[in-house]
Coordinates of C-alpha atoms and ligand atoms in Angstrom, one line a residue:
X1 CA 15.7 -48.7 -22.6
X2 CA 18.2 -46.2 -22.7
X3 CA 19.2 -44.4 -19.1
X4 CA 16.7 -41.4 -18.5
X5 CA 19.0 -38.4 -18.7
X6 CA 18.3 -34.5 -19.4
X7 CA 20.2 -35.1 -22.9
X8 CA 17.3 -33.6 -24.9
X9 CA 18.2 -30.2 -23.4
X10 CA 21.7 -30.4 -25.0
X11 CA 21.9 -27.3 -27.5
X12 CA 18.4 -25.9 -26.8
X13 CA 18.3 -22.2 -26.5
X14 CA 17.0 -20.8 -23.1
X15 CA 16.3 -17.2 -22.2
X16 CA 16.2 -16.4 -18.6
X17 CA 15.0 -13.2 -17.5
X18 CA 16.5 -12.0 -14.4
X19 CA 19.2 -14.5 -14.7
X20 CA 21.8 -12.4 -13.4
X21 CA 20.5 -12.7 -10.1
X22 CA 21.1 -14.9 -6.9
X23 CA 18.5 -17.9 -7.9
X24 CA 18.8 -17.1 -11.7
X25 CA 22.5 -17.2 -11.9
X26 CA 22.1 -20.8 -10.1
X27 CA 19.9 -22.0 -12.7
X28 CA 22.1 -20.7 -15.5
X29 CA 24.7 -23.0 -14.0
X30 CA 22.3 -25.9 -14.1
X31 CA 21.1 -25.2 -17.8
X32 CA 25.0 -24.7 -18.7
X33 CA 25.7 -28.1 -17.3
X34 CA 23.4 -30.2 -19.6
X35 CA 24.7 -27.9 -22.7
X36 CA 22.1 -25.8 -23.3
X37 CA 22.9 -22.3 -25.0
X38 CA 21.6 -19.5 -22.9
X39 CA 20.6 -15.7 -22.9
X40 CA 20.7 -14.0 -19.6
X41 CA 18.2 -11.3 -20.3
X42 CA 18.5 -9.0 -17.4
X43 CA 18.2 -5.1 -16.6
X44 CA 21.5 -5.0 -15.4
X45 CA 23.6 -5.7 -18.6
X46 CA 26.6 -5.4 -16.5
X47 CA 26.1 -8.0 -14.2
X48 CA 24.3 -10.1 -17.2
X49 CA 27.5 -10.0 -19.2
X50 CA 30.1 -10.7 -16.0
X51 CA 27.5 -13.6 -14.9
X52 CA 27.5 -15.0 -18.4
X53 CA 31.3 -14.8 -18.7
X54 CA 32.1 -16.4 -15.5
X55 CA 29.7 -19.5 -16.3
X56 CA 30.5 -19.9 -19.6
X57 CA 34.0 -20.4 -18.8
X58 CA 33.5 -22.8 -15.9
X59 CA 31.3 -25.1 -17.9
X60 CA 32.5 -24.2 -21.5
X61 CA 29.1 -23.3 -22.6
X62 CA 27.6 -20.7 -25.0
X63 CA 26.2 -17.8 -22.7
X64 CA 25.3 -14.3 -23.6
X65 CA 24.0 -11.4 -21.5
X66 CA 21.4 -9.1 -23.3
X67 CA 20.0 -6.1 -22.1
X68 CA 16.2 -6.1 -21.4
X69 CA 13.5 -4.8 -19.3
X70 CA 10.6 -7.2 -18.6
X71 CA 8.2 -4.3 -18.3
X72 CA 8.8 -2.9 -21.7
X73 CA 7.6 -5.0 -24.8
X74 CA 10.0 -3.2 -27.2
X75 CA 13.2 -3.8 -25.0
X76 CA 12.0 -7.4 -25.1
X77 CA 11.7 -7.5 -28.9
X78 CA 15.1 -6.1 -29.3
X79 CA 16.5 -8.6 -27.0
X80 CA 14.6 -11.4 -28.9
X81 CA 16.2 -10.1 -32.2
X82 CA 19.6 -10.1 -30.7
X83 CA 19.3 -13.9 -29.2
X84 CA 18.1 -15.0 -32.3
X85 CA 21.0 -13.5 -34.2
X86 CA 23.4 -14.9 -31.8
X87 CA 21.9 -18.2 -30.4
X88 CA 19.3 -19.0 -32.9
X89 CA 15.2 -19.7 -32.2
X90 CA 14.2 -19.8 -28.5
X91 CA 13.2 -23.3 -27.1
X92 CA 12.8 -22.3 -23.6
X93 CA 12.1 -19.2 -21.6
X94 CA 12.5 -18.9 -17.4
X95 CA 10.5 -16.1 -16.2
X96 CA 13.1 -15.6 -13.5
X97 CA 12.7 -11.5 -12.9
X98 CA 10.9 -10.7 -9.9
X99 CA 11.1 -9.7 -6.4
X100 CA 9.7 -7.3 -3.4
X101 CA 10.3 -3.7 -2.1
X102 CA 10.4 -2.1 1.0
X103 CA 7.9 0.6 -0.3
X104 CA 5.3 -2.1 -0.3
X105 CA 6.1 -3.9 2.7
X106 CA 4.4 -2.9 6.0
X107 CA 6.5 -2.8 9.3
X108 CA 4.3 -4.4 11.5
X109 CA 2.9 -7.9 11.0
X110 CA -0.6 -7.2 12.5
X111 CA -2.3 -4.1 13.4
X112 CA -2.9 -3.6 17.0
X113 CA -4.8 -1.1 19.0
X114 CA -1.8 1.1 19.4
X115 CA -1.4 1.3 15.8
X116 CA -4.7 3.1 14.9
X117 CA -3.5 6.5 16.0
X118 CA -0.2 5.9 14.0
X119 CA -1.4 3.8 10.9
X120 CA 1.9 4.9 8.8
X121 CA 3.5 1.3 9.8
X122 CA 0.5 -0.3 8.7
X123 CA -1.5 -1.4 5.7
X124 CA -2.6 2.3 5.5
X125 CA 0.9 3.4 5.2
X126 CA 1.8 1.3 2.1
X127 CA 2.9 3.7 -0.7
X128 CA 0.8 2.6 -4.0
X129 CA 3.8 3.4 -5.8
X130 CA 5.4 0.8 -4.3
X131 CA 2.3 -1.3 -4.8
X132 CA 2.2 -1.0 -8.5
X133 CA 5.8 -1.4 -8.8
X134 CA 6.1 -4.9 -7.2
X135 CA 2.7 -6.1 -9.0
X136 CA 4.0 -5.0 -12.2
X137 CA 7.4 -6.4 -11.9
X138 CA 6.2 -10.0 -10.9
X139 CA 3.0 -10.4 -12.8
X140 CA 3.3 -8.0 -15.9
X141 CA 7.0 -9.2 -15.9
X142 CA 6.0 -12.2 -16.6
X143 CA 3.2 -11.7 -18.9
X144 CA 5.0 -9.6 -21.4
X145 CA 8.2 -11.7 -21.8
X146 CA 6.1 -14.7 -22.4
X147 CA 4.2 -13.0 -25.3
X148 CA 7.6 -12.0 -26.5
X149 CA 9.9 -15.0 -25.8
X150 CA 7.3 -18.2 -27.0
X151 CA 7.0 -16.9 -30.5
X152 CA 9.7 -19.1 -31.9
X153 CA 8.2 -22.1 -29.8
X154 CA 4.7 -21.8 -31.5
X155 CA 6.4 -21.8 -34.9
X156 CA 8.3 -25.2 -33.7
X157 CA 5.1 -26.4 -32.0
X158 CA 7.3 -27.1 -29.1
X159 CA 8.5 -25.2 -26.0
X160 CA 8.5 -24.7 -22.4
X161 CA 7.8 -21.9 -20.0
X162 CA 8.9 -21.9 -16.4
X163 CA 7.6 -19.4 -14.4
X164 CA 9.2 -18.5 -10.6
X165 CA 6.3 -18.3 -8.0
X166 CA 7.1 -18.4 -4.3
X167 CA 5.7 -20.1 -0.9
X168 CA 3.4 -16.4 -0.6
X169 CA 1.4 -17.5 -3.4
X170 CA -0.1 -20.6 -1.2
X171 CA -0.5 -18.3 2.0
X172 CA 0.5 -14.7 2.3
X173 CA 3.1 -13.8 4.6
X174 CA 2.6 -10.8 6.7
X175 CA 4.2 -7.7 5.8
X176 CA 4.1 -7.8 1.9
X177 CA 0.9 -7.9 0.3
X178 CA 1.8 -6.8 -3.0
X179 CA 4.4 -9.4 -3.4
X180 CA 1.8 -12.0 -2.0
X181 CA -0.6 -11.2 -4.6
X182 CA 1.6 -10.9 -7.4
X183 CA 2.8 -14.3 -6.9
X184 CA -0.7 -15.9 -6.2
X185 CA -1.1 -14.5 -9.7
X186 CA 1.8 -16.2 -11.0
X187 CA 0.1 -19.4 -10.1
X188 CA -3.1 -18.7 -11.5
X189 CA -1.7 -17.6 -14.6
X190 CA 0.7 -20.5 -14.9
X191 CA -2.4 -22.5 -15.2
X192 CA -4.2 -20.6 -17.0
X193 CA -1.5 -20.5 -19.8
X194 CA -0.9 -24.1 -19.6
X195 CA -4.3 -24.9 -20.6
X196 CA -4.2 -22.2 -23.4
X197 CA -1.2 -23.7 -25.2
X198 CA -1.6 -27.2 -24.5
X199 CA -2.5 -28.0 -27.9
X200 CA 0.2 -25.9 -29.8
X201 CA 3.0 -27.9 -28.0
X202 CA 4.2 -25.1 -25.3
X203 CA 4.2 -26.6 -21.7
X204 CA 4.0 -23.8 -18.7
X205 CA 4.8 -24.7 -15.2
X206 CA 6.3 -23.0 -12.3
X207 CA 8.5 -23.7 -9.2
X208 CA 7.8 -22.1 -5.9
X209 CA 11.2 -21.7 -4.0
X210 CA 10.7 -21.8 -0.4
X211 CA 13.3 -19.2 1.6
X212 CA 16.6 -18.5 0.6
X213 CA 18.7 -15.3 1.7
X214 CA 18.9 -13.2 -1.2
X215 CA 19.2 -9.3 -1.9
X216 CA 15.4 -8.7 -1.7
X217 CA 14.7 -10.3 1.4
X218 CA 18.2 -10.1 3.3
X219 CA 16.7 -6.8 5.2
X220 CA 13.8 -8.8 6.5
X221 CA 15.2 -12.1 7.5
X222 CA 18.6 -11.1 9.1
X223 CA 19.5 -8.7 11.9
X224 CA 21.8 -5.9 10.3
X225 CA 24.0 -5.4 13.6
X226 CA 24.2 -9.3 14.9
X227 CA 24.7 -10.8 11.4
X228 CA 22.4 -13.6 12.7
X229 CA 18.4 -14.3 12.0
X230 CA 15.8 -11.7 12.7
X231 CA 12.7 -12.6 14.5
X232 CA 11.2 -13.2 11.0
X233 CA 14.2 -15.4 9.9
X234 CA 14.1 -17.4 13.1
X235 CA 10.2 -18.1 12.5
X236 CA 11.1 -19.2 8.8
X237 CA 13.7 -21.6 9.9
X238 CA 11.3 -23.2 12.8
X239 CA 8.5 -23.3 10.1
X240 CA 10.6 -25.1 7.9
X241 CA 10.6 -28.9 8.6
X242 CA 14.5 -29.5 7.1
X243 CA 15.3 -26.5 9.7
X244 CA 17.2 -24.3 7.4
X245 CA 17.4 -21.8 4.7
X246 CA 17.7 -23.3 1.2
X247 CA 20.7 -22.8 -1.2
X248 CA 20.2 -21.7 -4.4
X249 CA 21.4 -24.9 -6.4
X250 CA 18.6 -26.5 -4.4
X251 CA 16.2 -25.2 -7.3
X252 CA 18.6 -26.7 -10.0
X253 CA 16.9 -30.4 -10.1
X254 CA 13.0 -29.2 -10.3
X255 CA 14.3 -26.7 -12.9
X256 CA 16.0 -29.3 -15.5
X257 CA 13.0 -31.8 -14.6
X258 CA 10.4 -29.1 -15.5
X259 CA 12.6 -28.2 -18.7
X260 CA 13.4 -31.5 -19.9
X261 CA 11.0 -33.9 -22.0
X262 CA 11.1 -35.9 -19.0
X263 CA 8.4 -34.1 -17.8
X264 CA 6.6 -34.1 -20.9
X265 CA 3.2 -34.8 -19.9
X266 CA 3.5 -32.2 -17.0
X267 CA 1.7 -28.7 -17.7
X268 CA 0.2 -26.3 -15.3
X269 CA 1.9 -27.4 -12.3
X270 CA 3.7 -25.6 -9.3
X271 CA 6.3 -27.5 -7.4
X272 CA 7.3 -26.0 -4.2
X273 CA 11.3 -26.4 -3.2
X274 CA 10.8 -25.5 -0.1
X275 CA 12.4 -28.0 2.7
X276 CA 8.8 -29.1 3.6
X277 CA 7.4 -25.3 4.6
X278 CA 4.4 -25.8 2.7
X279 CA 3.3 -29.0 4.3
X280 CA 4.0 -28.3 7.5
X281 CA 0.9 -27.0 9.4
X282 CA 3.0 -25.1 12.2
X283 CA 2.5 -27.3 15.2
Ligands
LIG301 P1 17.4 -11.4 -7.2 O1 17.0 -9.8 -6.9 O2 18.8 -11.5 -6.8 O3 17.4 -11.4 -8.7 C1 16.7 -10.9 -9.6 C2 17.2 -10.1 -11.2 O4 16.2 -9.7 -12.0 C3 18.5 -9.3 -11.0 O5 19.5 -9.7 -11.5 C4 17.8 -8.0 -11.3 O6 18.6 -7.1 -12.1 C5 16.8 -8.5 -12.5 N1 15.6 -7.6 -12.7 C6 15.1 -6.9 -11.9 N2 13.7 -6.0 -12.5 C7 14.0 -6.2 -13.7 C8 13.9 -5.9 -15.0 N3 12.3 -5.0 -15.1 N4 13.7 -6.4 -16.0 C9 14.8 -7.4 -16.2 N5 15.3 -8.1 -15.1 C10 15.2 -7.4 -13.7 O7 16.5 -11.9 -7.0 P2 16.2 -13.6 -6.6 O8 16.1 -13.8 -5.0 O9 17.4 -14.4 -7.3 O10 14.7 -13.8 -7.1 C11 14.6 -14.6 -8.5 C12 13.0 -14.8 -8.5 O11 12.7 -15.6 -7.3 C13 12.2 -13.7 -8.5 O12 11.1 -13.7 -9.0 C14 11.9 -14.0 -6.9 O13 10.7 -13.4 -6.6 C15 11.7 -15.5 -6.6 N6 11.7 -16.0 -5.1 C16 12.7 -15.5 -4.6 C17 13.0 -16.2 -3.8 C18 14.1 -15.8 -2.6 O14 14.1 -16.6 -1.3 N7 14.9 -15.4 -2.7 C19 12.1 -17.0 -2.7 C20 10.7 -17.2 -3.6 C21 10.7 -16.7 -5.1

């Protein structure tokens, strides 16, 4: 028997939306390390090009930056045409674009008696615009790219979709109802689509990252003045049995595992990569 490896991924074409971000770019490094051809499809083309150039040079890999808005089908179709022309048919999709917004975040964790006369810091002060934005980016921003970027996989009767969920999908965190609901919808959609596509050769799975300090949550978990953890950041560490935040590279193993034929009988699952957070009851 040949040693088990990620060899089957060598030369495969992967599109990663939001691939210019903190977690996405670490995944791009993992893909490059096993010889994949990568399109970083991001709304921020400039950063996508920069990340593509840096990682391509480091790994001697074929990586392109492509402008794409995951909420706009036409932009995704244009991106697909460009990827097909430059890299060939798409084998794998990672739906990495997503995130939260301060507009969809309550200021207080729980409503208290004193908040009843000042509801602006609570659920009642949330701006619907922020709610819509976060829900769209995370849910529709996974749905639409999947419709567009799996077309070549359908033709080949083979492909993999990897969605990015979150700890919020299992039990919502306080303050961020839109993000929590949207990520719960990602788990549900992952299962639904896995069933729907199981007979045409496309596997659909997700990873649920635990806590990583990135642009979208920095304002919540770090204290701007001291640079140390905010009370919320400290609470996260206390509830993570490994006692720390994750490093983006911690997602690389689960990513390659779910993309590779090594997991060819696995579809419709969500793997937590969380230092034990989801296993811990808090006591
Ligand atoms: P990030 O903000 O660093 O990266 C997100 C990327 O998505 C950016 O490059 C951004 O330009 C791009 N993007 C935003 N809107 C887009 C759009 N409309 N179309 C195309 N691209 C768009 O975020 P991150 O922390 O690396 O998060 C990546 C994924 O991981 C997200 O789905 C996030 O919800 C999820 N996640 C993050 C954490 C964490 O601790 N950071 C935890 C769990 C899940």
